[in-house]
Amino acid sequence: MIRTLKSAPIIAGCALMSGVLFAPTSAYAKVIDISTPSTTLLLNATEGEPLQFLYYGNKLSPDEIATMGTASMTPLTAYPVYGLTSHSETAMSVKHPDGNMTLDMAVTGISTSSGADGSTVTTIAMNDRHYPFGIDLNYRTYPGDEIIECWAEAVNNGKRDVVLEQFSSAYLPIRYGDVYLTSLYGSWGNEGKVEEAPLTHGMKVIKNKDGIRNSHTAHSEVMFSLDGKPQENHGRVIGAALCYSGNYRLRIDTDESNYHHFFAGINEDNASYSLPKGERFVTPPLALTYSEEGKSGVSRNFHRWGRNHRIAHGNDVRKILLNSWEGVYFDINEEGMAQMMADIASMGGELFVMDDGWFGQKHHRDNDTRALGDWTVDTRKLPSGIGGLISEAKKNGISFGIWIEPEMTNTVSELYEKHPEYILKSSNREPRQGRGGTQVVLDMANPKVQDIVFSIVDTLLSKYPEIAYIKWDANAAIMNHGSQYLPDDKQSHMMIEYHRGLTKTLDRIRAKYPDVIIQACASGGGRANYGILPWFDEIWVSDNTDALQRVYMQWGTSHFFPAVIMASHISAAPNHQTFRSIPLKYRIDVAMSGRLGMEIQPKNMTESEKALCRKAIEEYKEIRPIVQLGDIYRLLSPYDKKGAASLMYVTPEKDKAAFFWWKTESFVNQQLPRVAMAGLDPEASYTVRELNRIDRRPLPFEGKTYSGRYLMSNGLEMPLDHNVDHDKRNEYASRVLLLEKK
Ligand code: GLA
């Protein structure tokens, strides 16, 4: 909810009244209240003065807001700009046409608008006191969601170009104290790892420069725990997620003031931007949230908003699929595809996805050195084409999906042979090539390339409307700085124009094909970002499918992203990335905590393994809405090294919950903590049922009923091992419990 407070003449400080919208007639001071159901962000907009930040935290009453408006101790600029206080970090800096490098912004107006999605945007307009340059700061809220999206727009009202050197989306001052930063870092095969550390003096920078895969090595989402070491289910936590598909930079400057100064936006390195006269530069939104229920509370806020507003089909449960990659890699053929389809259908799966290796007529895609760009079926491998595969899928009663990598080409491809001018490449230099020694990135700034990328999807989906799912991959960095399309004096726009071109193309695809499910894969988890998710339904968390390492990666990813987007597949043992042999039960129990799928050659599985998967798929269907659409409560972190990890999902009605517990270390007579549950209704009684059971005897609490209060204070005792025949014993143990309100 946004309460805009009526203007009144200023005598000293701020005048404040509840009421109607401001009409910009005379000098005024207004406290702008941007509220969600349980948070408040307050600004002080005084005409002719810099916009001030007053407060961000739990919800304030109107009386408290009035007090805040008049009793703010330290005036803090809501969006610091460069030039007149040049010793501080800033959100925006520009070069005016006459060479002046300063900004001096003052509030000129406030407005609100409503979106078709029920959102409300409050905009505070500021103009430079001398130059024809404006900054609009925007704050969007949605009814019922705890997120405030903030972004800045730079407006050039002059007659000549203004060069934007720095253009953060938003700034937030966080009171200096015992503040811990939680961030995600990693690399290929090791995405989404959690790092937590106190904020110390100096500058902490989290950034990405890959150009395309912006979440492998670092994430553009962070949490600030305000009460010391981060806790999952209590304590005050601010969450922030920059929603951008390209390069970003988050800065936290802890200086001599009483604040940690947090800035987030596009990474401006090598990307200064000439803003032509009369034009507006819109920065990507920073989604902010606040919770007093610890990090899990912040996660729930992000997940709900994400499902409601930032993820394609965010509130629809996903199909259970088999992806062909780890099963056959490039070795695609009709018989093999038919066998995999029959196998996944027989286990209760709902979708088969044919991965890489199906295309290329002149240059055959038998490995990763060729054919990206040539999206025609390799009829040597698939004589009946995609139509044949779709018929086969229908015969098996499942849907069909396909892998593409549309933003890329290989220098060994018909596309490159015909159009070398379509790739990103710097002038007078040979292009550096990536995967397979031949992969290069198409120039998405070029409208002709945008048409090509659109037509790749359009050709497939218009000819085969039965294609239900696309795995959209992106396996290269932008290594070569250079657009062959952009003029010489706009080369620094390349990174930004790439993402504008991509977004435009995705808009066209979604306008024509709103229903197709699209996975964002980028060498695994390279595109876990709310900047890409409006067009995508899910992410491939990692190319690493090792269940134990997935416990860590999915734990991290869940900080910001809901299970409905976390593709999590049962794969072979030994694992193809870690070579670790993990029993099938554990692999299933980990995969079931996300969007369950399989990434395996079923013909290499025994009948009893298939039977276990069949049972798991059947049981997953029961808990799928709880896991994919429920509220997460992380309980015991694998990063705490207590020997086990545990989390649960609870329906919003609190009538059902799915509890997951995985042992992460194995020692004889190990003492593991007993995990108290969370998120249940203390007054309700829940009956416990174990899923994926392999033990000879049921657990002592099987079928028993406990109060939510008991479960949240005591939890249930998880045995160290599984009660199975001696030759089946191993070092792993895991449990999945379904709790149903009686
Ligand atoms: C990337 C993806 C994999 C797979 C291969 C195919 O590495 O992350 O899942 O699709 O490409 O080449």
PDB file of C-alpha atoms in Angstrom, residues 156-390:
ATOM      1  CA  ASN A 156      18.130  14.048 -20.894  1.00  0.00           C
ATOM      2  CA  ASN A 157      16.008  17.143 -21.501  1.00  0.00           C
ATOM      3  CA  GLY A 158      18.857  19.013 -23.168  1.00  0.00           C
ATOM      4  CA  LYS A 159      19.871  19.434 -26.786  1.00  0.00           C
ATOM      5  CA  ARG A 160      23.030  17.346 -26.794  1.00  0.00           C
ATOM      6  CA  ASP A 161      24.106  13.928 -25.525  1.00  0.00           C
ATOM      7  CA  VAL A 162      24.843  13.466 -21.836  1.00  0.00           C
ATOM      8  CA  VAL A 163      27.317  10.710 -20.983  1.00  0.00           C
ATOM      9  CA  LEU A 164      26.194   8.473 -18.121  1.00  0.00           C
ATOM     10  CA  GLU A 165      29.276   7.209 -16.297  1.00  0.00           C
ATOM     11  CA  GLN A 166      27.535   5.672 -13.306  1.00  0.00           C
ATOM     12  CA  PHE A 167      23.878   4.670 -13.199  1.00  0.00           C
ATOM     13  CA  SER A 168      22.857   2.592 -10.195  1.00  0.00           C
ATOM     14  CA  SER A 169      19.303   1.369  -9.970  1.00  0.00           C
ATOM     15  CA  ALA A 170      19.004   2.208  -6.289  1.00  0.00           C
ATOM     16  CA  TYR A 171      20.740   3.100  -3.081  1.00  0.00           C
ATOM     17  CA  LEU A 172      19.914   1.969   0.445  1.00  0.00           C
ATOM     18  CA  PRO A 173      21.610   3.148   3.629  1.00  0.00           C
ATOM     19  CA  ILE A 174      21.738   0.421   6.283  1.00  0.00           C
ATOM     20  CA  ARG A 175      22.461   1.488   9.855  1.00  0.00           C
ATOM     21  CA  TYR A 176      26.004   0.543  10.875  1.00  0.00           C
ATOM     22  CA  GLY A 177      26.049  -2.251  13.440  1.00  0.00           C
ATOM     23  CA  ASP A 178      26.535  -5.977  13.722  1.00  0.00           C
ATOM     24  CA  VAL A 179      25.482  -6.482  10.121  1.00  0.00           C
ATOM     25  CA  TYR A 180      26.285  -9.674   8.236  1.00  0.00           C
ATOM     26  CA  LEU A 181      26.182 -10.024   4.495  1.00  0.00           C
ATOM     27  CA  THR A 182      24.906 -13.237   2.925  1.00  0.00           C
ATOM     28  CA  SER A 183      25.825 -13.679  -0.707  1.00  0.00           C
ATOM     29  CA  LEU A 184      26.087 -16.508  -3.211  1.00  0.00           C
ATOM     30  CA  TYR A 185      29.238 -17.298  -5.116  1.00  0.00           C
ATOM     31  CA  GLY A 186      30.641 -20.254  -7.035  1.00  0.00           C
ATOM     32  CA  SER A 187      31.669 -21.400 -10.448  1.00  0.00           C
ATOM     33  CA  TRP A 188      30.583 -23.905 -13.074  1.00  0.00           C
ATOM     34  CA  GLY A 189      29.457 -27.087 -11.307  1.00  0.00           C
ATOM     35  CA  ASN A 190      29.530 -25.352  -7.944  1.00  0.00           C
ATOM     36  CA  GLU A 191      26.874 -22.662  -8.235  1.00  0.00           C
ATOM     37  CA  GLY A 192      24.920 -20.934  -5.501  1.00  0.00           C
ATOM     38  CA  LYS A 193      27.337 -21.522  -2.618  1.00  0.00           C
ATOM     39  CA  VAL A 194      26.508 -19.488   0.484  1.00  0.00           C
ATOM     40  CA  GLU A 195      29.008 -17.066   1.971  1.00  0.00           C
ATOM     41  CA  GLU A 196      28.285 -15.128   5.164  1.00  0.00           C
ATOM     42  CA  ALA A 197      30.531 -12.557   6.776  1.00  0.00           C
ATOM     43  CA  PRO A 198      30.276  -9.436   8.893  1.00  0.00           C
ATOM     44  CA  LEU A 199      30.458  -6.179   6.978  1.00  0.00           C
ATOM     45  CA  THR A 200      33.691  -4.466   7.851  1.00  0.00           C
ATOM     46  CA  HIS A 201      35.017  -1.063   6.894  1.00  0.00           C
ATOM     47  CA  GLY A 202      35.907  -0.497   3.296  1.00  0.00           C
ATOM     48  CA  MET A 203      34.148  -1.490   0.135  1.00  0.00           C
ATOM     49  CA  LYS A 204      32.616  -4.865  -0.626  1.00  0.00           C
ATOM     50  CA  VAL A 205      31.938  -5.306  -4.346  1.00  0.00           C
ATOM     51  CA  ILE A 206      29.974  -8.158  -5.865  1.00  0.00           C
ATOM     52  CA  LYS A 207      30.005  -8.085  -9.633  1.00  0.00           C
ATOM     53  CA  ASN A 208      29.703  -9.912 -12.869  1.00  0.00           C
ATOM     54  CA  LYS A 209      31.410  -9.322 -16.201  1.00  0.00           C
ATOM     55  CA  ASP A 210      30.584 -12.463 -18.171  1.00  0.00           C
ATOM     56  CA  GLY A 211      28.138 -10.563 -20.361  1.00  0.00           C
ATOM     57  CA  ILE A 212      25.663 -13.453 -20.479  1.00  0.00           C
ATOM     58  CA  ARG A 213      25.925 -15.949 -17.606  1.00  0.00           C
ATOM     59  CA  ASN A 214      25.611 -13.648 -14.650  1.00  0.00           C
ATOM     60  CA  SER A 215      25.170 -16.035 -11.720  1.00  0.00           C
ATOM     61  CA  HIS A 216      27.951 -18.611 -11.946  1.00  0.00           C
ATOM     62  CA  THR A 217      30.628 -16.830 -10.012  1.00  0.00           C
ATOM     63  CA  ALA A 218      28.527 -14.400  -8.005  1.00  0.00           C
ATOM     64  CA  HIS A 219      24.868 -13.553  -7.630  1.00  0.00           C
ATOM     65  CA  SER A 220      23.153 -10.200  -7.817  1.00  0.00           C
ATOM     66  CA  GLU A 221      21.043 -11.057  -4.758  1.00  0.00           C
ATOM     67  CA  VAL A 222      22.159 -10.498  -1.165  1.00  0.00           C
ATOM     68  CA  MET A 223      20.804 -10.442   2.370  1.00  0.00           C
ATOM     69  CA  PHE A 224      21.817  -8.187   5.232  1.00  0.00           C
ATOM     70  CA  SER A 225      21.237  -9.724   8.678  1.00  0.00           C
ATOM     71  CA  LEU A 226      20.987  -6.820  11.086  1.00  0.00           C
ATOM     72  CA  ASP A 227      21.289  -8.732  14.357  1.00  0.00           C
ATOM     73  CA  GLY A 228      24.653 -10.411  14.039  1.00  0.00           C
ATOM     74  CA  LYS A 229      25.244 -13.906  12.675  1.00  0.00           C
ATOM     75  CA  PRO A 230      22.480 -14.758  10.193  1.00  0.00           C
ATOM     76  CA  GLN A 231      19.666 -16.927  11.515  1.00  0.00           C
ATOM     77  CA  GLU A 232      17.141 -18.797   9.417  1.00  0.00           C
ATOM     78  CA  ASN A 233      13.974 -18.247  11.399  1.00  0.00           C
ATOM     79  CA  HIS A 234      14.445 -15.173  13.510  1.00  0.00           C
ATOM     80  CA  GLY A 235      16.147 -11.811  13.371  1.00  0.00           C
ATOM     81  CA  ARG A 236      15.833  -8.751  11.171  1.00  0.00           C
ATOM     82  CA  VAL A 237      16.992  -9.262   7.613  1.00  0.00           C
ATOM     83  CA  ILE A 238      16.945  -7.054   4.517  1.00  0.00           C
ATOM     84  CA  GLY A 239      16.969  -8.846   1.173  1.00  0.00           C
ATOM     85  CA  ALA A 240      17.939  -7.279  -2.136  1.00  0.00           C
ATOM     86  CA  ALA A 241      17.835  -8.731  -5.642  1.00  0.00           C
ATOM     87  CA  LEU A 242      18.950  -6.826  -8.697  1.00  0.00           C
ATOM     88  CA  CYS A 243      16.734  -8.001 -11.546  1.00  0.00           C
ATOM     89  CA  TYR A 244      19.028  -7.826 -14.552  1.00  0.00           C
ATOM     90  CA  SER A 245      20.143 -10.412 -17.078  1.00  0.00           C
ATOM     91  CA  GLY A 246      23.492  -8.747 -17.821  1.00  0.00           C
ATOM     92  CA  ASN A 247      26.565  -7.510 -16.007  1.00  0.00           C
ATOM     93  CA  TYR A 248      25.889  -6.004 -12.600  1.00  0.00           C
ATOM     94  CA  ARG A 249      27.688  -4.485  -9.687  1.00  0.00           C
ATOM     95  CA  LEU A 250      26.639  -4.371  -6.046  1.00  0.00           C
ATOM     96  CA  ARG A 251      28.690  -2.105  -3.780  1.00  0.00           C
ATOM     97  CA  ILE A 252      28.546  -1.855  -0.020  1.00  0.00           C
ATOM     98  CA  ASP A 253      30.642   0.961   1.320  1.00  0.00           C
ATOM     99  CA  THR A 254      31.128   0.919   5.069  1.00  0.00           C
ATOM    100  CA  ASP A 255      32.676   4.282   5.787  1.00  0.00           C
ATOM    101  CA  GLU A 256      33.158   6.608   8.753  1.00  0.00           C
ATOM    102  CA  SER A 257      29.451   7.443   8.853  1.00  0.00           C
ATOM    103  CA  ASN A 258      26.910   5.403  10.769  1.00  0.00           C
ATOM    104  CA  TYR A 259      25.850   3.561   7.636  1.00  0.00           C
ATOM    105  CA  HIS A 260      26.669   0.764   5.286  1.00  0.00           C
ATOM    106  CA  HIS A 261      25.922   2.373   1.915  1.00  0.00           C
ATOM    107  CA  PHE A 262      24.432  -0.173  -0.486  1.00  0.00           C
ATOM    108  CA  PHE A 263      24.313   0.514  -4.239  1.00  0.00           C
ATOM    109  CA  ALA A 264      23.094  -1.863  -6.937  1.00  0.00           C
ATOM    110  CA  GLY A 265      22.898  -1.588 -10.684  1.00  0.00           C
ATOM    111  CA  ILE A 266      24.259  -2.441 -14.103  1.00  0.00           C
ATOM    112  CA  ASN A 267      28.035  -2.841 -14.121  1.00  0.00           C
ATOM    113  CA  GLU A 268      29.270   0.383 -15.713  1.00  0.00           C
ATOM    114  CA  ASP A 269      32.775  -0.920 -16.440  1.00  0.00           C
ATOM    115  CA  ASN A 270      33.487  -0.394 -20.148  1.00  0.00           C
ATOM    116  CA  ALA A 271      29.849   0.591 -20.555  1.00  0.00           C
ATOM    117  CA  SER A 272      29.584   4.366 -20.320  1.00  0.00           C
ATOM    118  CA  TYR A 273      26.392   5.382 -22.043  1.00  0.00           C
ATOM    119  CA  SER A 274      25.673   8.429 -24.235  1.00  0.00           C
ATOM    120  CA  LEU A 275      22.095   9.402 -23.600  1.00  0.00           C
ATOM    121  CA  PRO A 276      20.748  11.268 -26.611  1.00  0.00           C
ATOM    122  CA  LYS A 277      18.647  14.411 -26.228  1.00  0.00           C
ATOM    123  CA  GLY A 278      15.060  13.799 -25.223  1.00  0.00           C
ATOM    124  CA  GLU A 279      15.763  10.188 -24.243  1.00  0.00           C
ATOM    125  CA  ARG A 280      15.368   8.268 -21.044  1.00  0.00           C
ATOM    126  CA  PHE A 281      17.651   5.580 -19.646  1.00  0.00           C
ATOM    127  CA  VAL A 282      15.769   3.066 -17.520  1.00  0.00           C
ATOM    128  CA  THR A 283      17.808   1.058 -15.024  1.00  0.00           C
ATOM    129  CA  PRO A 284      16.752  -2.463 -13.979  1.00  0.00           C
ATOM    130  CA  PRO A 285      14.784  -2.835 -10.748  1.00  0.00           C
ATOM    131  CA  LEU A 286      16.315  -3.663  -7.401  1.00  0.00           C
ATOM    132  CA  ALA A 287      13.803  -5.751  -5.438  1.00  0.00           C
ATOM    133  CA  LEU A 288      14.011  -4.992  -1.726  1.00  0.00           C
ATOM    134  CA  THR A 289      12.400  -6.823   1.121  1.00  0.00           C
ATOM    135  CA  TYR A 290      12.560  -6.951   4.889  1.00  0.00           C
ATOM    136  CA  SER A 291      11.589  -9.629   7.367  1.00  0.00           C
ATOM    137  CA  GLU A 292      11.809 -10.158  11.100  1.00  0.00           C
ATOM    138  CA  GLU A 293      11.560 -13.921  10.566  1.00  0.00           C
ATOM    139  CA  GLY A 294      15.206 -14.384   9.603  1.00  0.00           C
ATOM    140  CA  LYS A 295      16.651 -15.301   6.245  1.00  0.00           C
ATOM    141  CA  SER A 296      13.920 -17.847   5.539  1.00  0.00           C
ATOM    142  CA  GLY A 297      11.394 -15.030   6.005  1.00  0.00           C
ATOM    143  CA  VAL A 298      13.184 -12.986   3.359  1.00  0.00           C
ATOM    144  CA  SER A 299      13.301 -16.049   1.088  1.00  0.00           C
ATOM    145  CA  ARG A 300       9.551 -16.538   1.457  1.00  0.00           C
ATOM    146  CA  ASN A 301       8.979 -12.899   0.511  1.00  0.00           C
ATOM    147  CA  PHE A 302      11.119 -13.270  -2.619  1.00  0.00           C
ATOM    148  CA  HIS A 303       9.543 -16.600  -3.535  1.00  0.00           C
ATOM    149  CA  ARG A 304       5.964 -15.335  -3.262  1.00  0.00           C
ATOM    150  CA  TRP A 305       6.663 -12.176  -5.242  1.00  0.00           C
ATOM    151  CA  GLY A 306       8.721 -14.147  -7.755  1.00  0.00           C
ATOM    152  CA  ARG A 307       5.926 -16.652  -8.348  1.00  0.00           C
ATOM    153  CA  ASN A 308       3.298 -13.917  -8.520  1.00  0.00           C
ATOM    154  CA  HIS A 309       5.151 -11.365 -10.627  1.00  0.00           C
ATOM    155  CA  ARG A 310       8.605 -12.251 -11.952  1.00  0.00           C
ATOM    156  CA  ILE A 311       8.590 -15.861 -13.093  1.00  0.00           C
ATOM    157  CA  ALA A 312       6.795 -17.151 -16.179  1.00  0.00           C
ATOM    158  CA  HIS A 313       3.854 -19.292 -15.004  1.00  0.00           C
ATOM    159  CA  GLY A 314       5.210 -18.886 -11.479  1.00  0.00           C
ATOM    160  CA  ASN A 315       2.137 -20.357  -9.836  1.00  0.00           C
ATOM    161  CA  ASP A 316       1.824 -23.460 -12.021  1.00  0.00           C
ATOM    162  CA  VAL A 317       3.352 -26.738 -10.951  1.00  0.00           C
ATOM    163  CA  ARG A 318       5.899 -28.174 -13.382  1.00  0.00           C
ATOM    164  CA  LYS A 319       5.929 -31.468 -15.255  1.00  0.00           C
ATOM    165  CA  ILE A 320       8.234 -34.283 -14.170  1.00  0.00           C
ATOM    166  CA  LEU A 321      10.705 -34.806 -16.989  1.00  0.00           C
ATOM    167  CA  LEU A 322      13.568 -36.856 -18.299  1.00  0.00           C
ATOM    168  CA  ASN A 323      16.323 -34.862 -20.011  1.00  0.00           C
ATOM    169  CA  SER A 324      18.531 -36.767 -22.445  1.00  0.00           C
ATOM    170  CA  TRP A 325      21.874 -35.019 -21.774  1.00  0.00           C
ATOM    171  CA  GLU A 326      23.603 -37.212 -19.187  1.00  0.00           C
ATOM    172  CA  GLY A 327      21.893 -40.283 -20.647  1.00  0.00           C
ATOM    173  CA  VAL A 328      23.213 -40.042 -24.212  1.00  0.00           C
ATOM    174  CA  TYR A 329      25.060 -36.705 -24.557  1.00  0.00           C
ATOM    175  CA  PHE A 330      25.423 -35.993 -28.325  1.00  0.00           C
ATOM    176  CA  ASP A 331      24.507 -39.534 -29.291  1.00  0.00           C
ATOM    177  CA  ILE A 332      20.974 -38.747 -30.417  1.00  0.00           C
ATOM    178  CA  ASN A 333      19.033 -41.193 -32.571  1.00  0.00           C
ATOM    179  CA  GLU A 334      15.415 -42.141 -33.073  1.00  0.00           C
ATOM    180  CA  GLU A 335      15.601 -45.485 -31.380  1.00  0.00           C
ATOM    181  CA  GLY A 336      17.375 -44.055 -28.348  1.00  0.00           C
ATOM    182  CA  MET A 337      14.900 -41.210 -27.982  1.00  0.00           C
ATOM    183  CA  ALA A 338      11.964 -43.620 -28.284  1.00  0.00           C
ATOM    184  CA  GLN A 339      13.428 -45.879 -25.608  1.00  0.00           C
ATOM    185  CA  MET A 340      13.976 -42.958 -23.221  1.00  0.00           C
ATOM    186  CA  MET A 341      10.431 -41.712 -23.800  1.00  0.00           C
ATOM    187  CA  ALA A 342       8.973 -45.142 -23.119  1.00  0.00           C
ATOM    188  CA  ASP A 343      11.082 -45.467 -19.984  1.00  0.00           C
ATOM    189  CA  ILE A 344      10.174 -42.110 -18.457  1.00  0.00           C
ATOM    190  CA  ALA A 345       6.515 -42.678 -19.303  1.00  0.00           C
ATOM    191  CA  SER A 346       6.630 -46.078 -17.609  1.00  0.00           C
ATOM    192  CA  MET A 347       7.990 -44.458 -14.451  1.00  0.00           C
ATOM    193  CA  GLY A 348       5.145 -41.932 -14.364  1.00  0.00           C
ATOM    194  CA  GLY A 349       7.057 -39.003 -15.890  1.00  0.00           C
ATOM    195  CA  GLU A 350       5.198 -36.434 -17.940  1.00  0.00           C
ATOM    196  CA  LEU A 351       7.724 -34.888 -20.321  1.00  0.00           C
ATOM    197  CA  PHE A 352      10.781 -35.876 -22.317  1.00  0.00           C
ATOM    198  CA  VAL A 353      13.385 -33.292 -23.325  1.00  0.00           C
ATOM    199  CA  MET A 354      15.819 -33.967 -26.159  1.00  0.00           C
ATOM    200  CA  ASP A 355      19.017 -32.094 -25.342  1.00  0.00           C
ATOM    201  CA  ASP A 356      21.970 -31.110 -27.545  1.00  0.00           C
ATOM    202  CA  GLY A 357      23.029 -33.088 -30.639  1.00  0.00           C
ATOM    203  CA  TRP A 358      19.861 -33.207 -32.768  1.00  0.00           C
ATOM    204  CA  PHE A 359      20.665 -30.594 -35.434  1.00  0.00           C
ATOM    205  CA  GLY A 360      23.046 -29.619 -38.236  1.00  0.00           C
ATOM    206  CA  GLN A 361      22.655 -30.874 -41.805  1.00  0.00           C
ATOM    207  CA  LYS A 362      25.913 -29.680 -43.345  1.00  0.00           C
ATOM    208  CA  HIS A 363      27.920 -29.586 -40.134  1.00  0.00           C
ATOM    209  CA  HIS A 364      26.631 -32.324 -37.872  1.00  0.00           C
ATOM    210  CA  ARG A 365      26.370 -31.570 -34.186  1.00  0.00           C
ATOM    211  CA  ASP A 366      28.207 -34.678 -33.039  1.00  0.00           C
ATOM    212  CA  ASN A 367      30.213 -32.703 -30.520  1.00  0.00           C
ATOM    213  CA  ASP A 368      30.456 -29.135 -29.268  1.00  0.00           C
ATOM    214  CA  THR A 369      32.677 -27.814 -32.048  1.00  0.00           C
ATOM    215  CA  ARG A 370      30.031 -27.138 -34.700  1.00  0.00           C
ATOM    216  CA  ALA A 371      26.531 -26.367 -35.945  1.00  0.00           C
ATOM    217  CA  LEU A 372      25.143 -23.902 -33.371  1.00  0.00           C
ATOM    218  CA  GLY A 373      23.114 -21.553 -35.523  1.00  0.00           C
ATOM    219  CA  ASP A 374      21.944 -24.291 -37.926  1.00  0.00           C
ATOM    220  CA  TRP A 375      18.697 -25.320 -36.317  1.00  0.00           C
ATOM    221  CA  THR A 376      17.637 -27.940 -38.824  1.00  0.00           C
ATOM    222  CA  VAL A 377      17.255 -31.567 -37.871  1.00  0.00           C
ATOM    223  CA  ASP A 378      20.179 -33.884 -38.592  1.00  0.00           C
ATOM    224  CA  THR A 379      18.219 -36.410 -40.623  1.00  0.00           C
ATOM    225  CA  ARG A 380      21.010 -38.962 -40.353  1.00  0.00           C
ATOM    226  CA  LYS A 381      20.095 -39.226 -36.687  1.00  0.00           C
ATOM    227  CA  LEU A 382      16.392 -38.448 -36.858  1.00  0.00           C
ATOM    228  CA  PRO A 383      15.003 -39.499 -40.254  1.00  0.00           C
ATOM    229  CA  SER A 384      11.415 -38.905 -39.102  1.00  0.00           C
ATOM    230  CA  GLY A 385      12.359 -35.473 -37.785  1.00  0.00           C
ATOM    231  CA  ILE A 386      10.804 -33.696 -34.844  1.00  0.00           C
ATOM    232  CA  GLY A 387       7.374 -34.751 -36.027  1.00  0.00           C
ATOM    233  CA  GLY A 388       8.409 -38.363 -35.538  1.00  0.00           C
ATOM    234  CA  LEU A 389       9.574 -37.678 -32.002  1.00  0.00           C
ATOM    235  CA  ILE A 390       6.360 -35.873 -31.157  1.00  0.00           C
TER     236      ILE A 390
END
